[in-house]
Structures are given as C-alpha cells and as structure tokens.
C-alpha cells in the first residue's frame, strides 16, 4: 500500500506555490564558478518573486546544454558584434551569465532557470523529483558527476529536503487526510478497513514500522503511523502499536469501523477479540495463501523428488 499516488501531483504543485517556497540563498555574492556554493535559508521578509505565473515550472520542458554551446551565445556583442567579457555564477543546476561588451559597453544578464526569492526552481524541482519518485539522491548525483552535468551537492539536497520537501508532503497529506475524513463522515457509513504494517527490514531486527489503514471501499489510505522499536517492548509489538494508534486516530475523527482486515498477527487477533469485539475481524486471504505456500514448501523440502520432475527442473 502506498500514499504516493494519492499525493504526488499535489506535492509538486504545493512545492512551487511561492508562499511555501520561502527561500534558499547563496550568502556569497561574489561571482563564482564553483559547482555548488553553500546555501543558507534567507529571511521570509524578502518580497522578490521571479516565478512567471503563466507557466508551470514543473511542467515546462528542460534541456541539458553544453557549456561550449552556451558560450557561443555570449562571446560576441549582440549590438556591435565585438568580443564580450563573460562571468558565470553556478548554483547547483542553475547558471547565471553576465556579459559586457568591451566596445559599446552593452551589458547582458541571462539566467538558466526561473527563481523564487533567489532560489533556482530547477534545483527545487530536481530535489523534489528525486524524493517523490522514490529514487536515490546518491545514485542520481553520481550519475550527474559521471556525465559532468552540474548539480547541487548531497548536503544541499538534504537541506532542500528538510526545509521544503518534507514540510510540503506533510502539508499535502494533512489536507488530503482531512478531506478523506470529512467525506467518510458525511457519507454516514461505517468503515471497512484493511490494515498492515511494513518494517524497515525483515526479521526481528527492524527499527521502524509504518502501519497503514486503507478504506477498502474507496481504496484510499486513511492513516499511516510510524512506530519506533524503542517505543514498545520489541520489534514484534510494533505492529499492534501501529494499529492501535491508527484506530485511535479514526475514533478521534468520530468515525466508526465495522470491519477490519489484517494478517494473522497473534497480538492483533487477541487485541481485536478483547478490546474491539464490535468490529468484525477478517484475515486477508493473500496472507493466508502466502503462509500456506511457505508451510507447504517447508513440508516438501525433504520429500524425495521424482526423477522426471528433477529432469524437468534441470531443463529450466
Ligand atoms: Zn558592443
């Protein structure tokens, strides 16, 4: 189960909402050709906003341009054709070129990306795209390094992620969740939920578990809860804790659950039987089939295999 499809589009639109993009700025105003300057957040009072609102920067096409091709545009003056002096400032994937004619003194300034409060939007969009697509920032940045594509550093990516991306996801999710709860409440019907936990690693070594409750009528995620191992007795107890928190959230929203489908987790079986006898507790047949398959495989492990079957396996 994933919340991705419910929120991805809203996230990227919210991310580019200029009220949300406050700022990240280079504190060094000197012109520089360093690949990634150190960025710090600037104050929220800055009024400047360079987004062209008629074009959605996230949807607009972007191109990779070779530096030699870019230089061709600025080496000679557009007024008199005389050679120009050039200076470049690079901020991650953004470049700003200033050229000055040595003959007629014509000045030109060109930016490769729109900006918002001095934050290049390309950097924000790329960092968002890495996170929202579930990709690895390290792999993407290594790829850029091998292809000599100018990109921000991992430190800048983490900064953008914590300052803008994660708050945007939280904002969009809370709004979406509020809408789902309101719709469910207005329908006046009781909920049929499916719940399952997902650990950060298999076995008994997991440190985190996210527990998800899905409305089986709309196939939409109603709630997710993150549980850390040290909040409960052991990693096995995380699943029940996640379910309890999820059901508490549903109850807090004055919604009633009539049916719950889960796997055959023994603590959950006991909890539902003793604490929520009013809820019909079902077992998910996918989990039962999976467990039956595993048990069957274990049982057949030491059984002699007929020669014909062995030959068939060898051919595969
Ligand atoms: Zn000139």
PDB file of C-alpha atoms and ligand atoms in Angstrom:
ATOM      1  CA  UNK A   1       0.000   0.000   0.000  1.00  0.00           C
ATOM      2  CA  UNK A   2       1.350   3.407  -0.803  1.00  0.00           C
ATOM      3  CA  UNK A   3       0.346   7.004  -0.279  1.00  0.00           C
ATOM      4  CA  UNK A   4       2.361   8.077  -3.316  1.00  0.00           C
ATOM      5  CA  UNK A   5      -0.397   8.032  -5.912  1.00  0.00           C
ATOM      6  CA  UNK A   6      -2.727   9.970  -3.648  1.00  0.00           C
ATOM      7  CA  UNK A   7      -0.387  12.892  -3.098  1.00  0.00           C
ATOM      8  CA  UNK A   8       2.355  13.118  -5.768  1.00  0.00           C
ATOM      9  CA  UNK A   9       0.756  15.755  -8.038  1.00  0.00           C
ATOM     10  CA  UNK A  10      -0.418  17.878  -5.130  1.00  0.00           C
ATOM     11  CA  UNK A  11       3.091  17.762  -3.643  1.00  0.00           C
ATOM     12  CA  UNK A  12       4.842  19.156  -6.695  1.00  0.00           C
ATOM     13  CA  UNK A  13       2.207  21.893  -7.099  1.00  0.00           C
ATOM     14  CA  UNK A  14       2.400  22.823  -3.429  1.00  0.00           C
ATOM     15  CA  UNK A  15       6.158  22.829  -3.600  1.00  0.00           C
ATOM     16  CA  UNK A  16       6.068  25.507  -6.278  1.00  0.00           C
ATOM     17  CA  UNK A  17       3.448  27.580  -4.544  1.00  0.00           C
ATOM     18  CA  UNK A  18       5.562  30.668  -3.854  1.00  0.00           C
ATOM     19  CA  UNK A  19       4.022  31.141  -0.432  1.00  0.00           C
ATOM     20  CA  UNK A  20       5.568  27.824   0.514  1.00  0.00           C
ATOM     21  CA  UNK A  21       8.908  28.389  -1.176  1.00  0.00           C
ATOM     22  CA  UNK A  22      10.349  30.963   1.164  1.00  0.00           C
ATOM     23  CA  UNK A  23      13.968  30.955   0.130  1.00  0.00           C
ATOM     24  CA  UNK A  24      17.375  29.451  -0.037  1.00  0.00           C
ATOM     25  CA  UNK A  25      20.128  31.819  -0.935  1.00  0.00           C
ATOM     26  CA  UNK A  26      23.789  31.918  -1.588  1.00  0.00           C
ATOM     27  CA  UNK A  27      25.378  34.084   1.102  1.00  0.00           C
ATOM     28  CA  UNK A  28      28.388  34.746  -1.080  1.00  0.00           C
ATOM     29  CA  UNK A  29      27.500  37.448  -3.605  1.00  0.00           C
ATOM     30  CA  UNK A  30      30.811  37.327  -5.420  1.00  0.00           C
ATOM     31  CA  UNK A  31      30.642  35.840  -8.866  1.00  0.00           C
ATOM     32  CA  UNK A  32      31.934  32.340  -8.822  1.00  0.00           C
ATOM     33  CA  UNK A  33      32.245  29.246 -10.956  1.00  0.00           C
ATOM     34  CA  UNK A  34      32.149  26.800  -8.051  1.00  0.00           C
ATOM     35  CA  UNK A  35      29.815  23.930  -8.812  1.00  0.00           C
ATOM     36  CA  UNK A  36      27.792  24.270  -5.624  1.00  0.00           C
ATOM     37  CA  UNK A  37      28.007  27.163  -3.255  1.00  0.00           C
ATOM     38  CA  UNK A  38      26.977  26.830   0.346  1.00  0.00           C
ATOM     39  CA  UNK A  39      23.294  27.739   0.665  1.00  0.00           C
ATOM     40  CA  UNK A  40      21.589  29.122   3.710  1.00  0.00           C
ATOM     41  CA  UNK A  41      17.916  29.987   4.151  1.00  0.00           C
ATOM     42  CA  UNK A  42      17.211  33.689   3.850  1.00  0.00           C
ATOM     43  CA  UNK A  43      14.613  35.644   5.794  1.00  0.00           C
ATOM     44  CA  UNK A  44      10.914  35.277   4.927  1.00  0.00           C
ATOM     45  CA  UNK A  45      10.591  39.051   4.540  1.00  0.00           C
ATOM     46  CA  UNK A  46      12.029  39.013   1.059  1.00  0.00           C
ATOM     47  CA  UNK A  47       9.307  40.242  -1.299  1.00  0.00           C
ATOM     48  CA  UNK A  48      11.072  39.426  -4.532  1.00  0.00           C
ATOM     49  CA  UNK A  49       9.445  36.658  -6.531  1.00  0.00           C
ATOM     50  CA  UNK A  50      10.543  35.883 -10.057  1.00  0.00           C
ATOM     51  CA  UNK A  51       8.186  32.991 -10.925  1.00  0.00           C
ATOM     52  CA  UNK A  52       6.312  33.571 -14.168  1.00  0.00           C
ATOM     53  CA  UNK A  53       2.866  32.502 -13.039  1.00  0.00           C
ATOM     54  CA  UNK A  54       1.530  31.793 -16.528  1.00  0.00           C
ATOM     55  CA  UNK A  55       3.941  28.839 -16.926  1.00  0.00           C
ATOM     56  CA  UNK A  56       4.055  25.910 -14.530  1.00  0.00           C
ATOM     57  CA  UNK A  57       7.821  25.463 -13.962  1.00  0.00           C
ATOM     58  CA  UNK A  58       7.346  21.805 -13.025  1.00  0.00           C
ATOM     59  CA  UNK A  59       5.625  21.013 -16.341  1.00  0.00           C
ATOM     60  CA  UNK A  60       7.844  23.189 -18.535  1.00  0.00           C
ATOM     61  CA  UNK A  61      10.390  21.284 -20.666  1.00  0.00           C
ATOM     62  CA  UNK A  62      14.026  21.486 -19.561  1.00  0.00           C
ATOM     63  CA  UNK A  63      17.184  20.828 -21.581  1.00  0.00           C
ATOM     64  CA  UNK A  64      20.771  19.871 -20.875  1.00  0.00           C
ATOM     65  CA  UNK A  65      23.034  22.425 -22.579  1.00  0.00           C
ATOM     66  CA  UNK A  66      26.755  22.023 -23.252  1.00  0.00           C
ATOM     67  CA  UNK A  67      28.916  24.884 -21.926  1.00  0.00           C
ATOM     68  CA  UNK A  68      30.610  25.460 -25.298  1.00  0.00           C
ATOM     69  CA  UNK A  69      27.176  25.905 -26.935  1.00  0.00           C
ATOM     70  CA  UNK A  70      26.182  28.348 -24.219  1.00  0.00           C
ATOM     71  CA  UNK A  71      29.419  30.322 -24.610  1.00  0.00           C
ATOM     72  CA  UNK A  72      28.692  30.782 -28.334  1.00  0.00           C
ATOM     73  CA  UNK A  73      25.689  32.922 -27.386  1.00  0.00           C
ATOM     74  CA  UNK A  74      27.684  35.348 -25.256  1.00  0.00           C
ATOM     75  CA  UNK A  75      31.159  35.615 -26.789  1.00  0.00           C
ATOM     76  CA  UNK A  76      30.203  38.452 -29.147  1.00  0.00           C
ATOM     77  CA  UNK A  77      28.108  41.572 -28.544  1.00  0.00           C
ATOM     78  CA  UNK A  78      24.532  41.415 -29.878  1.00  0.00           C
ATOM     79  CA  UNK A  79      24.709  45.163 -30.786  1.00  0.00           C
ATOM     80  CA  UNK A  80      28.118  45.623 -32.401  1.00  0.00           C
ATOM     81  CA  UNK A  81      29.494  42.072 -32.752  1.00  0.00           C
ATOM     82  CA  UNK A  82      32.646  42.932 -30.770  1.00  0.00           C
ATOM     83  CA  UNK A  83      34.033  40.291 -28.329  1.00  0.00           C
ATOM     84  CA  UNK A  84      32.455  40.333 -24.842  1.00  0.00           C
ATOM     85  CA  UNK A  85      33.848  39.553 -21.415  1.00  0.00           C
ATOM     86  CA  UNK A  86      31.816  36.974 -19.521  1.00  0.00           C
ATOM     87  CA  UNK A  87      31.299  35.963 -15.901  1.00  0.00           C
ATOM     88  CA  UNK A  88      29.347  32.950 -14.667  1.00  0.00           C
ATOM     89  CA  UNK A  89      27.706  32.057 -11.359  1.00  0.00           C
ATOM     90  CA  UNK A  90      26.729  28.438 -10.819  1.00  0.00           C
ATOM     91  CA  UNK A  91      24.315  27.296  -8.096  1.00  0.00           C
ATOM     92  CA  UNK A  92      23.702  23.577  -8.446  1.00  0.00           C
ATOM     93  CA  UNK A  93      21.915  23.115 -11.774  1.00  0.00           C
ATOM     94  CA  UNK A  94      21.483  26.879 -12.220  1.00  0.00           C
ATOM     95  CA  UNK A  95      23.815  29.187 -14.142  1.00  0.00           C
ATOM     96  CA  UNK A  96      23.749  32.941 -14.422  1.00  0.00           C
ATOM     97  CA  UNK A  97      25.834  34.634 -17.132  1.00  0.00           C
ATOM     98  CA  UNK A  98      26.731  38.309 -17.254  1.00  0.00           C
ATOM     99  CA  UNK A  99      28.413  39.614 -20.389  1.00  0.00           C
ATOM    100  CA  UNK A 100      29.832  43.027 -21.076  1.00  0.00           C
ATOM    101  CA  UNK A 101      30.864  44.423 -24.460  1.00  0.00           C
ATOM    102  CA  UNK A 102      34.386  45.838 -24.492  1.00  0.00           C
ATOM    103  CA  UNK A 103      33.470  48.177 -27.360  1.00  0.00           C
ATOM    104  CA  UNK A 104      29.973  49.657 -26.748  1.00  0.00           C
ATOM    105  CA  UNK A 105      29.674  48.612 -23.081  1.00  0.00           C
ATOM    106  CA  UNK A 106      26.354  46.760 -23.629  1.00  0.00           C
ATOM    107  CA  UNK A 107      25.560  44.641 -20.543  1.00  0.00           C
ATOM    108  CA  UNK A 108      23.586  41.412 -20.676  1.00  0.00           C
ATOM    109  CA  UNK A 109      22.362  39.175 -17.867  1.00  0.00           C
ATOM    110  CA  UNK A 110      20.915  35.726 -18.502  1.00  0.00           C
ATOM    111  CA  UNK A 111      19.635  33.050 -16.100  1.00  0.00           C
ATOM    112  CA  UNK A 112      19.143  29.393 -16.993  1.00  0.00           C
ATOM    113  CA  UNK A 113      16.176  28.939 -14.616  1.00  0.00           C
ATOM    114  CA  UNK A 114      13.362  30.969 -13.099  1.00  0.00           C
ATOM    115  CA  UNK A 115      13.952  31.765  -9.435  1.00  0.00           C
ATOM    116  CA  UNK A 116      11.798  32.358  -6.402  1.00  0.00           C
ATOM    117  CA  UNK A 117      13.303  34.551  -3.685  1.00  0.00           C
ATOM    118  CA  UNK A 118      16.691  33.820  -5.282  1.00  0.00           C
ATOM    119  CA  UNK A 119      16.070  30.039  -5.084  1.00  0.00           C
ATOM    120  CA  UNK A 120      16.642  28.457  -8.530  1.00  0.00           C
ATOM    121  CA  UNK A 121      13.473  26.466  -9.213  1.00  0.00           C
ATOM    122  CA  UNK A 122      15.339  23.784 -11.170  1.00  0.00           C
ATOM    123  CA  UNK A 123      17.197  22.778  -8.003  1.00  0.00           C
ATOM    124  CA  UNK A 124      13.936  22.592  -6.070  1.00  0.00           C
ATOM    125  CA  UNK A 125      12.149  20.625  -8.811  1.00  0.00           C
ATOM    126  CA  UNK A 126      15.009  18.133  -9.255  1.00  0.00           C
ATOM    127  CA  UNK A 127      15.340  17.550  -5.491  1.00  0.00           C
ATOM    128  CA  UNK A 128      11.554  17.081  -5.325  1.00  0.00           C
ATOM    129  CA  UNK A 129      11.576  14.713  -8.304  1.00  0.00           C
ATOM    130  CA  UNK A 130      14.270  12.555  -6.662  1.00  0.00           C
ATOM    131  CA  UNK A 131      12.267  12.227  -3.444  1.00  0.00           C
ATOM    132  CA  UNK A 132       8.780  11.877  -4.975  1.00  0.00           C
ATOM    133  CA  UNK A 133       9.942   9.220  -7.451  1.00  0.00           C
ATOM    134  CA  UNK A 134      11.489   7.176  -4.636  1.00  0.00           C
ATOM    135  CA  UNK A 135      14.922   7.474  -6.244  1.00  0.00           C
ATOM    136  CA  UNK A 136      18.308   7.597  -4.569  1.00  0.00           C
ATOM    137  CA  UNK A 137      19.882  11.045  -4.340  1.00  0.00           C
ATOM    138  CA  UNK A 138      23.366   9.498  -4.090  1.00  0.00           C
ATOM    139  CA  UNK A 139      22.900   7.496  -7.306  1.00  0.00           C
ATOM    140  CA  UNK A 140      21.422  10.435  -9.177  1.00  0.00           C
ATOM    141  CA  UNK A 141      24.237  12.775  -8.107  1.00  0.00           C
ATOM    142  CA  UNK A 142      26.867  10.162  -9.021  1.00  0.00           C
ATOM    143  CA  UNK A 143      25.239   9.834 -12.453  1.00  0.00           C
ATOM    144  CA  UNK A 144      25.422  13.619 -12.908  1.00  0.00           C
ATOM    145  CA  UNK A 145      29.070  13.610 -11.829  1.00  0.00           C
ATOM    146  CA  UNK A 146      29.954  10.918 -14.401  1.00  0.00           C
ATOM    147  CA  UNK A 147      28.180  12.855 -17.155  1.00  0.00           C
ATOM    148  CA  UNK A 148      29.685  16.190 -15.926  1.00  0.00           C
ATOM    149  CA  UNK A 149      26.190  17.610 -15.508  1.00  0.00           C
ATOM    150  CA  UNK A 150      26.309  20.457 -12.996  1.00  0.00           C
ATOM    151  CA  UNK A 151      24.189  19.579  -9.980  1.00  0.00           C
ATOM    152  CA  UNK A 152      23.823  20.503  -6.314  1.00  0.00           C
ATOM    153  CA  UNK A 153      25.689  18.569  -3.612  1.00  0.00           C
ATOM    154  CA  UNK A 154      24.169  15.925  -1.350  1.00  0.00           C
ATOM    155  CA  UNK A 155      24.301  18.447   1.519  1.00  0.00           C
ATOM    156  CA  UNK A 156      22.184  20.911  -0.438  1.00  0.00           C
ATOM    157  CA  UNK A 157      19.777  18.128  -1.388  1.00  0.00           C
ATOM    158  CA  UNK A 158      19.309  17.213   2.283  1.00  0.00           C
ATOM    159  CA  UNK A 159      18.806  20.877   3.157  1.00  0.00           C
ATOM    160  CA  UNK A 160      16.138  21.313   0.454  1.00  0.00           C
ATOM    161  CA  UNK A 161      14.517  18.064   1.582  1.00  0.00           C
ATOM    162  CA  UNK A 162      14.191  19.067   5.224  1.00  0.00           C
ATOM    163  CA  UNK A 163      13.303  22.728   4.587  1.00  0.00           C
ATOM    164  CA  UNK A 164      10.824  22.326   1.730  1.00  0.00           C
ATOM    165  CA  UNK A 165      10.056  18.789   0.587  1.00  0.00           C
ATOM    166  CA  UNK A 166       9.158  17.087   3.863  1.00  0.00           C
ATOM    167  CA  UNK A 167       7.029  20.037   5.108  1.00  0.00           C
ATOM    168  CA  UNK A 168       5.276  20.057   1.699  1.00  0.00           C
ATOM    169  CA  UNK A 169       4.490  16.342   1.925  1.00  0.00           C
ATOM    170  CA  UNK A 170       3.171  16.791   5.475  1.00  0.00           C
ATOM    171  CA  UNK A 171       1.064  19.747   4.410  1.00  0.00           C
ATOM    172  CA  UNK A 172      -0.446  17.954   1.395  1.00  0.00           C
ATOM    173  CA  UNK A 173      -1.025  14.743   3.350  1.00  0.00           C
ATOM    174  CA  UNK A 174      -2.760  16.513   6.248  1.00  0.00           C
ATOM    175  CA  UNK A 175      -5.057  18.319   3.812  1.00  0.00           C
ATOM    176  CA  UNK A 176      -5.780  15.117   1.896  1.00  0.00           C
ATOM    177  CA  UNK A 177      -6.431  13.204   5.113  1.00  0.00           C
ATOM    178  CA  UNK A 178      -8.787  15.893   6.395  1.00  0.00           C
ATOM    179  CA  UNK A 179     -10.700  15.692   3.116  1.00  0.00           C
ATOM    180  CA  UNK A 180     -10.913  11.878   3.352  1.00  0.00           C
ATOM    181  CA  UNK A 181     -12.170  12.006   6.944  1.00  0.00           C
ATOM    182  CA  UNK A 182     -14.746  14.672   6.086  1.00  0.00           C
ATOM    183  CA  UNK A 183     -16.005  12.656   3.095  1.00  0.00           C
ATOM    184  CA  UNK A 184     -16.231   9.481   5.193  1.00  0.00           C
ATOM    185  CA  UNK A 185     -18.074  11.310   7.979  1.00  0.00           C
ATOM    186  CA  UNK A 186     -20.528  12.906   5.551  1.00  0.00           C
ATOM    187  CA  UNK A 187     -21.329   9.555   3.945  1.00  0.00           C
ATOM    188  CA  UNK A 188     -22.604   8.401   7.354  1.00  0.00           C
ATOM    189  CA  UNK A 189     -21.449   4.843   6.664  1.00  0.00           C
ATOM    190  CA  UNK A 190     -19.238   2.702   8.865  1.00  0.00           C
ATOM    191  CA  UNK A 191     -15.728   1.949   7.631  1.00  0.00           C
ATOM    192  CA  UNK A 192     -14.347  -1.295   6.256  1.00  0.00           C
ATOM    193  CA  UNK A 193     -10.605  -1.043   6.759  1.00  0.00           C
ATOM    194  CA  UNK A 194      -7.601  -3.041   5.665  1.00  0.00           C
ATOM    195  CA  UNK A 195      -4.505  -2.710   7.848  1.00  0.00           C
ATOM    196  CA  UNK A 196      -0.923  -3.900   7.578  1.00  0.00           C
ATOM    197  CA  UNK A 197       2.500  -2.984   8.853  1.00  0.00           C
ATOM    198  CA  UNK A 198       5.701  -2.604   6.893  1.00  0.00           C
ATOM    199  CA  UNK A 199       9.096  -2.875   8.585  1.00  0.00           C
ATOM    200  CA  UNK A 200      12.306  -1.110   7.582  1.00  0.00           C
ATOM    201  CA  UNK A 201      13.986  -4.553   7.429  1.00  0.00           C
ATOM    202  CA  UNK A 202      12.900  -8.176   7.532  1.00  0.00           C
ATOM    203  CA  UNK A 203      13.198 -10.489  10.545  1.00  0.00           C
ATOM    204  CA  UNK A 204      13.389  -9.322  14.129  1.00  0.00           C
ATOM    205  CA  UNK A 205      15.935  -6.563  13.607  1.00  0.00           C
ATOM    206  CA  UNK A 206      13.543  -3.889  12.314  1.00  0.00           C
ATOM    207  CA  UNK A 207      13.845  -0.485  13.938  1.00  0.00           C
ATOM    208  CA  UNK A 208      10.823   1.203  12.351  1.00  0.00           C
ATOM    209  CA  UNK A 209       7.400   0.066  11.229  1.00  0.00           C
ATOM    210  CA  UNK A 210       4.827   2.058   9.332  1.00  0.00           C
ATOM    211  CA  UNK A 211       1.267   0.896   9.872  1.00  0.00           C
ATOM    212  CA  UNK A 212      -1.244   1.772   7.181  1.00  0.00           C
ATOM    213  CA  UNK A 213      -5.033   1.704   7.282  1.00  0.00           C
ATOM    214  CA  UNK A 214      -6.843   1.694   3.949  1.00  0.00           C
ATOM    215  CA  UNK A 215     -10.537   2.297   3.296  1.00  0.00           C
ATOM    216  CA  UNK A 216     -11.472  -0.807   1.305  1.00  0.00           C
ATOM    217  CA  UNK A 217     -14.462   0.920  -0.284  1.00  0.00           C
ATOM    218  CA  UNK A 218     -12.507   3.793  -1.834  1.00  0.00           C
ATOM    219  CA  UNK A 219      -9.068   2.086  -1.899  1.00  0.00           C
ATOM    220  CA  UNK A 220      -7.583   5.201  -0.311  1.00  0.00           C
ATOM    221  CA  UNK A 221      -5.133   5.351   2.571  1.00  0.00           C
ATOM    222  CA  UNK A 222      -6.878   6.876   5.587  1.00  0.00           C
ATOM    223  CA  UNK A 223      -3.982   6.882   8.017  1.00  0.00           C
ATOM    224  CA  UNK A 224      -0.353   5.867   8.458  1.00  0.00           C
ATOM    225  CA  UNK A 225       1.523   5.644  11.740  1.00  0.00           C
ATOM    226  CA  UNK A 226       5.257   5.316  12.265  1.00  0.00           C
ATOM    227  CA  UNK A 227       6.397   3.259  15.252  1.00  0.00           C
ATOM    228  CA  UNK A 228       9.969   3.030  16.517  1.00  0.00           C
ATOM    229  CA  UNK A 229      11.162  -0.160  18.202  1.00  0.00           C
ATOM    230  CA  UNK A 230      12.180   1.509  21.477  1.00  0.00           C
ATOM    231  CA  UNK A 231       8.627   2.829  21.935  1.00  0.00           C
ATOM    232  CA  UNK A 232       7.407  -0.738  22.519  1.00  0.00           C
ATOM    233  CA  UNK A 233       8.728  -3.969  24.098  1.00  0.00           C
ATOM    234  CA  UNK A 234      10.242  -5.455  20.932  1.00  0.00           C
ATOM    235  CA  UNK A 235      10.015  -5.214  17.160  1.00  0.00           C
ATOM    236  CA  UNK A 236       7.151  -7.758  17.050  1.00  0.00           C
ATOM    237  CA  UNK A 237       4.989  -5.453  19.201  1.00  0.00           C
ATOM    238  CA  UNK A 238       5.357  -2.542  16.764  1.00  0.00           C
ATOM    239  CA  UNK A 239       2.542  -3.822  14.523  1.00  0.00           C
ATOM    240  CA  UNK A 240      -0.085  -3.819  17.265  1.00  0.00           C
ATOM    241  CA  UNK A 241       1.057  -0.386  18.456  1.00  0.00           C
ATOM    242  CA  UNK A 242       0.700   0.941  14.898  1.00  0.00           C
ATOM    243  CA  UNK A 243      -2.819  -0.469  14.595  1.00  0.00           C
ATOM    244  CA  UNK A 244      -3.846   0.922  17.994  1.00  0.00           C
ATOM    245  CA  UNK A 245      -2.621   4.395  17.049  1.00  0.00           C
ATOM    246  CA  UNK A 246      -4.370   4.185  13.681  1.00  0.00           C
ATOM    247  CA  UNK A 247      -7.683   3.119  15.225  1.00  0.00           C
ATOM    248  CA  UNK A 248      -7.342   5.854  17.875  1.00  0.00           C
ATOM    249  CA  UNK A 249      -6.929   8.426  15.091  1.00  0.00           C
ATOM    250  CA  UNK A 250     -10.033   7.087  13.308  1.00  0.00           C
ATOM    251  CA  UNK A 251     -12.012   7.232  16.579  1.00  0.00           C
ATOM    252  CA  UNK A 252     -10.739  10.771  17.212  1.00  0.00           C
ATOM    253  CA  UNK A 253     -12.306  11.761  13.888  1.00  0.00           C
ATOM    254  CA  UNK A 254     -15.631  10.316  15.099  1.00  0.00           C
ATOM    255  CA  UNK A 255     -15.632   7.559  12.503  1.00  0.00           C
ATOM    256  CA  UNK A 256     -16.870   4.065  13.197  1.00  0.00           C
ATOM    257  CA  UNK A 257     -15.184   0.897  11.987  1.00  0.00           C
ATOM    258  CA  UNK A 258     -17.416  -2.083  11.222  1.00  0.00           C
ATOM    259  CA  UNK A 259     -14.865  -4.433   9.603  1.00  0.00           C
ATOM    260  CA  UNK A 260     -11.098  -4.783   9.783  1.00  0.00           C
ATOM    261  CA  UNK A 261      -8.955  -6.988   7.538  1.00  0.00           C
ATOM    262  CA  UNK A 262      -5.405  -7.789   8.702  1.00  0.00           C
ATOM    263  CA  UNK A 263      -2.880 -10.611   8.566  1.00  0.00           C
ATOM    264  CA  UNK A 264      -2.933 -13.269  11.315  1.00  0.00           C
ATOM    265  CA  UNK A 265      -0.705 -11.386  13.765  1.00  0.00           C
ATOM    266  CA  UNK A 266      -1.358 -13.071  17.134  1.00  0.00           C
ATOM    267  CA  UNK A 267      -1.268  -9.864  19.229  1.00  0.00           C
ATOM    268  CA  UNK A 268      -3.704  -8.173  16.836  1.00  0.00           C
ATOM    269  CA  UNK A 269      -6.065 -11.177  16.930  1.00  0.00           C
ATOM    270  CA  UNK A 270      -6.151 -11.017  20.738  1.00  0.00           C
ATOM    271  CA  UNK A 271      -6.479  -7.233  20.817  1.00  0.00           C
ATOM    272  CA  UNK A 272      -9.400  -7.167  18.370  1.00  0.00           C
ATOM    273  CA  UNK A 273     -11.146 -10.017  20.167  1.00  0.00           C
ATOM    274  CA  UNK A 274     -10.836  -8.433  23.623  1.00  0.00           C
ATOM    275  CA  UNK A 275     -10.848  -4.667  23.023  1.00  0.00           C
ATOM    276  CA  UNK A 276     -12.931  -4.284  19.846  1.00  0.00           C
ATOM    277  CA  UNK A 277     -15.483  -7.129  19.862  1.00  0.00           C
ATOM    278  CA  UNK A 278     -17.890  -4.827  17.959  1.00  0.00           C
ATOM    279  CA  UNK A 279     -15.567  -4.866  14.908  1.00  0.00           C
ATOM    280  CA  UNK A 280     -15.740  -7.875  12.580  1.00  0.00           C
ATOM    281  CA  UNK A 281     -12.129  -9.015  12.229  1.00  0.00           C
ATOM    282  CA  UNK A 282     -11.235 -10.741   8.963  1.00  0.00           C
ATOM    283  CA  UNK A 283      -7.977 -12.306   7.814  1.00  0.00           C
ATOM    284  CA  UNK A 284      -6.572 -11.283   4.489  1.00  0.00           C
ATOM    285  CA  UNK A 285      -6.614 -14.280   2.116  1.00  0.00           C
ATOM    286  CA  UNK A 286      -3.398 -13.102   0.409  1.00  0.00           C
ATOM    287  CA  UNK A 287      -1.512 -13.518   3.696  1.00  0.00           C
ATOM    288  CA  UNK A 288      -3.162 -16.902   4.341  1.00  0.00           C
ATOM    289  CA  UNK A 289      -2.193 -18.120   0.859  1.00  0.00           C
ATOM    290  CA  UNK A 290       1.366 -16.858   1.391  1.00  0.00           C
ATOM    291  CA  UNK A 291       1.677 -18.632   4.733  1.00  0.00           C
ATOM    292  CA  UNK A 292       0.163 -21.844   3.293  1.00  0.00           C
ATOM    293  CA  UNK A 293       2.626 -21.750   0.397  1.00  0.00           C
ATOM    294  CA  UNK A 294       5.554 -21.272   2.798  1.00  0.00           C
ATOM    295  CA  UNK A 295       4.334 -24.132   5.040  1.00  0.00           C
ATOM    296  CA  UNK A 296       3.879 -26.384   2.016  1.00  0.00           C
ATOM    297  CA  UNK A 297       7.380 -25.636   0.754  1.00  0.00           C
ATOM    298  CA  UNK A 298       8.826 -26.442   4.190  1.00  0.00           C
ATOM    299  CA  UNK A 299       6.901 -29.713   4.379  1.00  0.00           C
ATOM    300  CA  UNK A 300       8.055 -30.814   0.922  1.00  0.00           C
ATOM    301  CA  UNK A 301      11.689 -29.886   1.498  1.00  0.00           C
ATOM    302  CA  UNK A 302      12.845 -33.395   2.496  1.00  0.00           C
ATOM    303  CA  UNK A 303      10.384 -35.327   0.352  1.00  0.00           C
ATOM    304  CA  UNK A 304      12.106 -37.322  -2.452  1.00  0.00           C
ATOM    305  CA  UNK A 305      11.544 -35.699  -5.824  1.00  0.00           C
ATOM    306  CA  UNK A 306      10.534 -37.988  -8.738  1.00  0.00           C
ATOM    307  CA  UNK A 307      13.258 -38.352 -11.398  1.00  0.00           C
ATOM    308  CA  UNK A 308      11.041 -36.936 -14.161  1.00  0.00           C
ATOM    309  CA  UNK A 309      10.411 -33.800 -12.081  1.00  0.00           C
ATOM    310  CA  UNK A 310      14.154 -33.398 -11.371  1.00  0.00           C
ATOM    311  CA  UNK A 311      14.912 -33.600 -15.086  1.00  0.00           C
ATOM    312  CA  UNK A 312      12.226 -31.017 -15.765  1.00  0.00           C
ATOM    313  CA  UNK A 313      13.756 -28.675 -13.138  1.00  0.00           C
ATOM    314  CA  UNK A 314      17.255 -29.190 -14.582  1.00  0.00           C
ATOM    315  CA  UNK A 315      15.994 -28.218 -18.050  1.00  0.00           C
ATOM    316  CA  UNK A 316      14.659 -24.933 -16.639  1.00  0.00           C
TER     317      UNK A 316
HETATM  318 ZN1  LIG B   1      29.007  46.011 -28.326  1.00  0.00          ZN
END
